[in-house]
CSV table of C-alpha atoms in Angstrom, one decimal:
chain,number,residue,atom,x,y,z
A,1,MET,CA,23.3,0.1,-30.9
A,2,PRO,CA,24.7,3.0,-28.8
A,3,GLU,CA,24.8,2.4,-25.0
A,4,ASN,CA,22.4,5.2,-24.2
A,5,SER,CA,19.8,3.8,-26.5
A,6,GLU,CA,19.6,0.4,-24.8
A,7,LYS,CA,16.3,-0.4,-23.0
A,8,PRO,CA,16.6,-0.6,-19.2
A,9,LYS,CA,16.4,-4.1,-17.8
A,10,ARG,CA,12.9,-5.2,-16.7
A,11,SER,CA,12.7,-4.4,-13.0
A,12,LYS,CA,11.3,-6.7,-10.4
A,13,MET,CA,8.9,-4.0,-9.2
A,14,PRO,CA,5.2,-4.8,-10.0
A,15,VAL,CA,3.1,-1.7,-10.5
A,16,LEU,CA,-0.6,-1.8,-9.8
A,17,ILE,CA,-3.2,0.9,-10.1
A,18,LEU,CA,-6.6,0.9,-8.3
A,19,LEU,CA,-9.2,2.8,-10.3
A,20,GLY,CA,-12.7,3.8,-9.0
A,21,PRO,CA,-14.8,6.7,-7.8
A,22,PRO,CA,-14.6,8.2,-4.3
A,23,GLY,CA,-15.8,5.6,-1.8
A,24,ALA,CA,-15.1,2.6,-4.0
A,25,GLY,CA,-12.7,1.2,-1.3
A,26,LYS,CA,-9.4,1.9,-3.0
A,27,GLY,CA,-7.6,2.9,0.2
A,28,THR,CA,-9.0,0.1,2.3
A,29,GLN,CA,-8.1,-2.6,-0.3
A,30,ALA,CA,-4.7,-1.0,-1.0
A,31,LYS,CA,-3.8,-1.3,2.7
A,32,ARG,CA,-4.8,-5.0,2.7
A,33,LEU,CA,-2.8,-5.7,-0.4
A,34,GLU,CA,0.2,-4.1,1.1
A,35,ASP,CA,0.2,-6.7,3.8
A,36,LYS,CA,-0.6,-9.7,1.6
A,37,PHE,CA,2.0,-9.0,-1.1
A,38,GLY,CA,4.6,-6.8,0.5
A,39,LEU,CA,3.7,-3.9,-1.8
A,40,VAL,CA,3.8,-0.2,-0.9
A,41,GLN,CA,0.6,1.9,-1.2
A,42,LEU,CA,1.3,5.3,-2.8
A,43,SER,CA,-1.5,7.8,-2.6
A,44,THR,CA,-1.1,11.3,-4.0
A,45,GLY,CA,-2.1,13.1,-0.8
A,46,ASP,CA,0.4,11.1,1.3
A,47,LEU,CA,3.2,11.6,-1.2
A,48,LEU,CA,2.7,15.3,-1.3
A,49,ARG,CA,2.6,15.6,2.5
A,50,GLN,CA,5.7,13.4,2.9
A,51,ALA,CA,7.7,15.3,0.2
A,52,VAL,CA,6.8,18.6,1.9
A,53,ALA,CA,7.8,17.3,5.3
A,54,ASN,CA,11.1,15.9,4.0
A,55,GLY,CA,11.9,19.2,2.3
A,56,THR,CA,12.8,17.6,-1.1
A,57,ASP,CA,13.1,19.9,-4.1
A,58,ALA,CA,9.8,18.7,-5.4
A,59,GLY,CA,8.3,19.0,-2.0
A,60,LYS,CA,9.4,22.6,-1.7
A,61,ALA,CA,7.9,23.3,-5.1
A,62,ALA,CA,4.6,21.7,-4.0
A,63,LYS,CA,4.6,23.6,-0.7
A,64,SER,CA,5.0,26.9,-2.5
A,65,VAL,CA,2.1,26.2,-4.8
A,66,MET,CA,-0.2,25.0,-2.0
A,67,GLU,CA,0.6,27.9,0.2
A,68,ALA,CA,-0.4,30.2,-2.6
A,69,GLY,CA,-3.7,28.4,-2.9
A,70,GLY,CA,-3.0,26.8,-6.2
A,71,LEU,CA,-3.2,23.2,-7.6
A,72,VAL,CA,0.0,21.2,-7.6
A,73,SER,CA,1.0,20.6,-11.3
A,74,ASP,CA,1.3,17.2,-12.9
A,75,ASP,CA,5.1,17.8,-13.3
A,76,ILE,CA,5.5,18.3,-9.6
A,77,VAL,CA,3.5,15.2,-8.7
A,78,LEU,CA,5.5,13.2,-11.2
A,79,ASN,CA,8.7,14.4,-9.7
A,80,ILE,CA,7.6,13.5,-6.2
A,81,LEU,CA,6.5,10.1,-7.5
A,82,ARG,CA,9.8,9.6,-9.3
A,83,ASP,CA,11.7,10.3,-6.1
A,84,ARG,CA,9.5,8.0,-4.0
A,85,LEU,CA,9.8,5.1,-6.5
A,86,GLY,CA,13.6,5.3,-6.0
A,87,ASP,CA,13.3,4.4,-2.3
A,88,PRO,CA,14.3,0.8,-1.4
A,89,ASP,CA,11.0,-0.2,0.0
A,90,CYS,CA,9.3,0.4,-3.4
A,91,SER,CA,11.5,-2.1,-5.2
A,92,ALA,CA,9.2,-4.9,-4.2
A,93,GLY,CA,6.2,-3.3,-5.9
A,94,VAL,CA,3.7,-0.5,-5.5
A,95,ILE,CA,0.0,0.2,-5.5
A,96,LEU,CA,-1.0,3.6,-6.9
A,97,ASP,CA,-4.1,4.9,-5.2
A,98,GLY,CA,-5.5,8.2,-6.6
A,99,PHE,CA,-3.0,8.6,-9.4
A,100,PRO,CA,-3.2,8.9,-12.3
A,101,ARG,CA,-6.5,10.7,-12.6
A,102,THR,CA,-6.3,11.9,-16.2
A,103,ILE,CA,-5.0,10.6,-19.6
A,104,PRO,CA,-2.1,13.0,-19.6
A,105,GLN,CA,-1.1,11.8,-16.1
A,106,ALA,CA,-1.4,8.2,-17.3
A,107,GLU,CA,0.8,8.9,-20.3
A,108,ALA,CA,3.4,10.6,-18.1
A,109,LEU,CA,3.4,7.8,-15.7
A,110,SER,CA,4.0,5.3,-18.4
A,111,ALA,CA,7.0,7.3,-19.6
A,112,LEU,CA,8.3,7.5,-16.0
A,113,LEU,CA,8.0,3.8,-15.5
A,114,LYS,CA,9.5,2.9,-18.8
A,115,ALA,CA,12.7,4.8,-17.9
A,116,LYS,CA,12.9,2.6,-14.8
A,117,GLY,CA,12.3,-0.6,-16.8
A,118,ALA,CA,8.9,-1.0,-15.3
A,119,GLN,CA,5.3,-0.7,-16.5
A,120,VAL,CA,1.7,-0.7,-15.3
A,121,ASP,CA,1.1,-4.4,-14.8
A,122,ALA,CA,-2.5,-4.1,-13.9
A,123,ALA,CA,-5.0,-1.2,-13.7
A,124,ILE,CA,-7.9,-2.6,-11.7
A,125,SER,CA,-11.2,-0.8,-11.9
A,126,LEU,CA,-13.4,-1.2,-8.9
A,127,GLU,CA,-16.9,-1.1,-10.4
A,128,VAL,CA,-19.6,0.4,-8.1
A,129,GLU,CA,-23.0,2.1,-8.3
A,130,ASP,CA,-23.2,5.9,-7.8
A,131,GLU,CA,-26.1,5.8,-5.4
A,132,ALA,CA,-24.5,3.1,-3.3
A,133,MET,CA,-21.4,5.3,-3.2
A,134,ILE,CA,-23.4,8.2,-1.7
A,135,THR,CA,-24.6,5.9,1.1
A,136,ARG,CA,-21.2,4.4,1.6
A,137,ILE,CA,-19.3,7.7,1.9
A,138,SER,CA,-21.8,9.6,3.9
A,139,GLY,CA,-21.6,7.0,6.6
A,140,ARG,CA,-17.9,6.6,7.0
A,141,PHE,CA,-15.6,7.8,9.8
A,142,THR,CA,-12.0,7.1,10.9
A,143,CYS,CA,-10.0,6.7,14.0
A,144,GLY,CA,-8.3,10.0,14.8
A,145,ALA,CA,-5.2,8.3,16.3
A,146,CYS,CA,-4.3,5.6,13.7
A,147,GLY,CA,-6.5,6.3,10.7
A,148,GLU,CA,-8.4,3.0,10.7
A,149,GLY,CA,-11.6,3.4,8.7
A,150,TYR,CA,-15.1,2.5,9.8
A,151,HIS,CA,-18.7,2.9,8.6
A,152,GLU,CA,-22.0,3.4,10.4
A,153,THR,CA,-23.6,0.5,8.5
A,154,PHE,CA,-20.9,-1.7,7.1
A,155,LYS,CA,-18.0,-1.6,9.6
A,156,GLN,CA,-18.6,-0.6,13.2
A,157,PRO,CA,-15.9,-1.0,15.8
A,158,ALA,CA,-16.1,-4.4,17.6
A,159,LYS,CA,-16.4,-2.4,20.9
A,160,GLU,CA,-18.6,0.6,20.6
A,161,GLY,CA,-16.6,3.9,20.7
A,162,GLN,CA,-13.2,2.2,20.7
A,163,CYS,CA,-10.9,1.6,17.7
A,164,ASP,CA,-10.2,-2.1,17.0
A,165,GLN,CA,-6.6,-1.3,16.0
A,166,CYS,CA,-5.3,1.0,18.7
A,167,GLY,CA,-8.0,1.4,21.3
A,168,SER,CA,-8.5,5.1,20.8
A,169,HIS,CA,-11.8,6.7,21.4
A,170,ASP,CA,-11.2,9.6,19.1
A,171,PHE,CA,-13.3,9.2,15.9
A,172,ARG,CA,-13.5,11.8,13.1
A,173,ARG,CA,-15.7,12.4,10.1
A,174,ARG,CA,-14.6,14.4,7.0
A,175,ALA,CA,-16.7,17.6,6.5
A,176,ASP,CA,-17.1,16.8,2.8
A,177,ASP,CA,-18.5,13.3,3.4
A,178,ASN,CA,-22.1,14.4,2.6
A,179,ALA,CA,-24.5,13.5,-0.2
A,180,GLU,CA,-24.3,16.8,-2.2
A,181,THR,CA,-20.5,16.8,-2.1
A,182,VAL,CA,-20.3,13.2,-3.0
A,183,ARG,CA,-22.6,13.7,-6.0
A,184,ASN,CA,-20.4,16.5,-7.3
A,185,ARG,CA,-17.2,14.3,-6.9
A,186,LEU,CA,-18.9,11.5,-8.8
A,187,VAL,CA,-19.7,13.8,-11.7
A,188,ALA,CA,-16.1,15.0,-11.7
A,189,TYR,CA,-14.8,11.4,-11.6
A,190,HIS,CA,-16.9,10.2,-14.6
A,191,ALA,CA,-15.9,13.3,-16.6
A,192,GLU,CA,-12.2,13.2,-15.9
A,193,THR,CA,-11.0,9.8,-14.5
A,194,ALA,CA,-13.3,7.2,-16.0
A,195,PRO,CA,-11.7,7.6,-19.5
A,196,LEU,CA,-8.6,6.0,-17.9
A,197,ILE,CA,-10.6,2.7,-18.1
A,198,ALA,CA,-10.6,2.9,-21.9
A,199,PHE,CA,-6.9,4.0,-21.9
A,200,TYR,CA,-5.7,1.0,-19.8
A,201,GLU,CA,-8.0,-1.4,-21.8
A,202,ALA,CA,-6.2,-0.3,-24.9
A,203,GLU,CA,-2.9,-0.8,-23.2
A,204,GLY,CA,-4.0,-4.4,-22.3
A,205,SER,CA,-3.6,-3.9,-18.5
A,206,LEU,CA,-7.2,-3.3,-17.5
A,207,GLN,CA,-8.9,-5.6,-15.0
A,208,THR,CA,-12.5,-5.0,-13.8
A,209,LEU,CA,-13.9,-6.1,-10.5
A,210,ASP,CA,-17.4,-5.8,-9.0
A,211,ALA,CA,-16.7,-3.9,-5.8
A,212,MET,CA,-20.3,-3.8,-4.4
A,213,GLY,CA,-19.8,-6.9,-2.2
A,214,GLU,CA,-18.3,-7.5,1.2
A,215,ILE,CA,-14.9,-6.1,1.9
A,216,ASP,CA,-13.3,-9.5,2.5
A,217,ALA,CA,-14.8,-10.9,-0.7
A,218,ILE,CA,-13.4,-8.0,-2.7
A,219,THR,CA,-10.0,-8.6,-1.1
A,220,ASP,CA,-10.1,-12.2,-2.1
A,221,ALA,CA,-11.0,-11.3,-5.7
A,222,LEU,CA,-8.2,-8.8,-5.8
A,223,ARG,CA,-5.8,-11.4,-4.5
A,224,LYS,CA,-6.7,-13.8,-7.3
A,225,ILE,CA,-6.0,-11.0,-9.9
A,226,ILE,CA,-2.7,-9.8,-8.3
A,227,ARG,CA,-1.0,-12.9,-7.1
A,228,PRO,CA,-0.1,-14.3,-10.6
A,229,ILE,CA,1.0,-10.8,-11.7
A,230,VAL,CA,3.4,-10.4,-8.7
A,231,ILE,CA,4.7,-13.9,-9.2
A,232,ASP,CA,5.3,-13.2,-12.9
A,233,VAL,CA,7.3,-10.1,-12.1
A,234,ARG,CA,9.1,-11.0,-8.9
A,235,GLY,CA,9.1,-14.8,-9.0
A,236,VAL,CA,7.7,-17.3,-6.4
A,237,LYS,CA,10.6,-16.7,-4.0
A,238,GLY,CA,10.2,-13.0,-4.4
A,239,ILE,CA,6.5,-13.1,-3.4
A,240,SER,CA,7.3,-15.0,-0.2
A,241,ALA,CA,10.4,-12.9,0.8
A,242,CYS,CA,8.6,-9.6,0.4
A,243,SER,CA,5.3,-10.5,2.1
A,244,LYS,CA,4.5,-9.0,5.5
A,245,SER,CA,2.1,-11.9,6.2
A,246,SER,CA,3.5,-15.2,7.5
A,247,GLN,CA,0.8,-17.1,5.7
A,248,LEU,CA,0.9,-15.3,2.4
A,249,GLU,CA,-1.0,-17.0,-0.3
A,250,GLU,CA,-0.3,-20.6,0.8
A,251,THR,CA,-3.3,-21.7,-1.2
A,252,GLN,CA,-4.4,-20.7,-4.7
């Protein structure tokens, strides 16, 4: 077999995807999983902003499109993601939050990962109810200083008016976090992104999780799904070495 036709060696980089409609808790859970497993959360918005700020070729292309008021193409997003996956911190594994959103994006992602000797090890669908999402999103707000998320009903700061993480008193609410906008976003999700569930089910990597419970309970359920996957890819020593938590998964 010619050298250039050999398959790349299987990498030690677990790749996880969190699927779910707006407000399902993908961002919150991704941050928690980062700490528990030493993974890197990669969200499309953050990747675009970072690439533009760093002035990479893909970042320059994205900036040009955004300044013209256009939508950044899949090719540009894939190039930015390819660049980011090459950074040393991603070698321990990544959690994709907000990408892919469509079947073509999922297919392109699979090809990108295959070239790196990696694959989607689990696409975890956070199952939620639409009406509950409207309530959940319309009540959320964040710390303007550190980005910590809160909610009027489910997660108030321990001390009223003060961020638990950094002590800031600057809280902000997104202008589009209202019932009408959320309903429209849910319609778009079901039409465009939900088919990914069938795609990853056919790929054999789909996991589903009821995400209507308490945040901590959902985190624990995700941990039980992800821990054996990370151990399988990185090994037991790898999971301990890459963890940011000193007491990572000592049980279960």
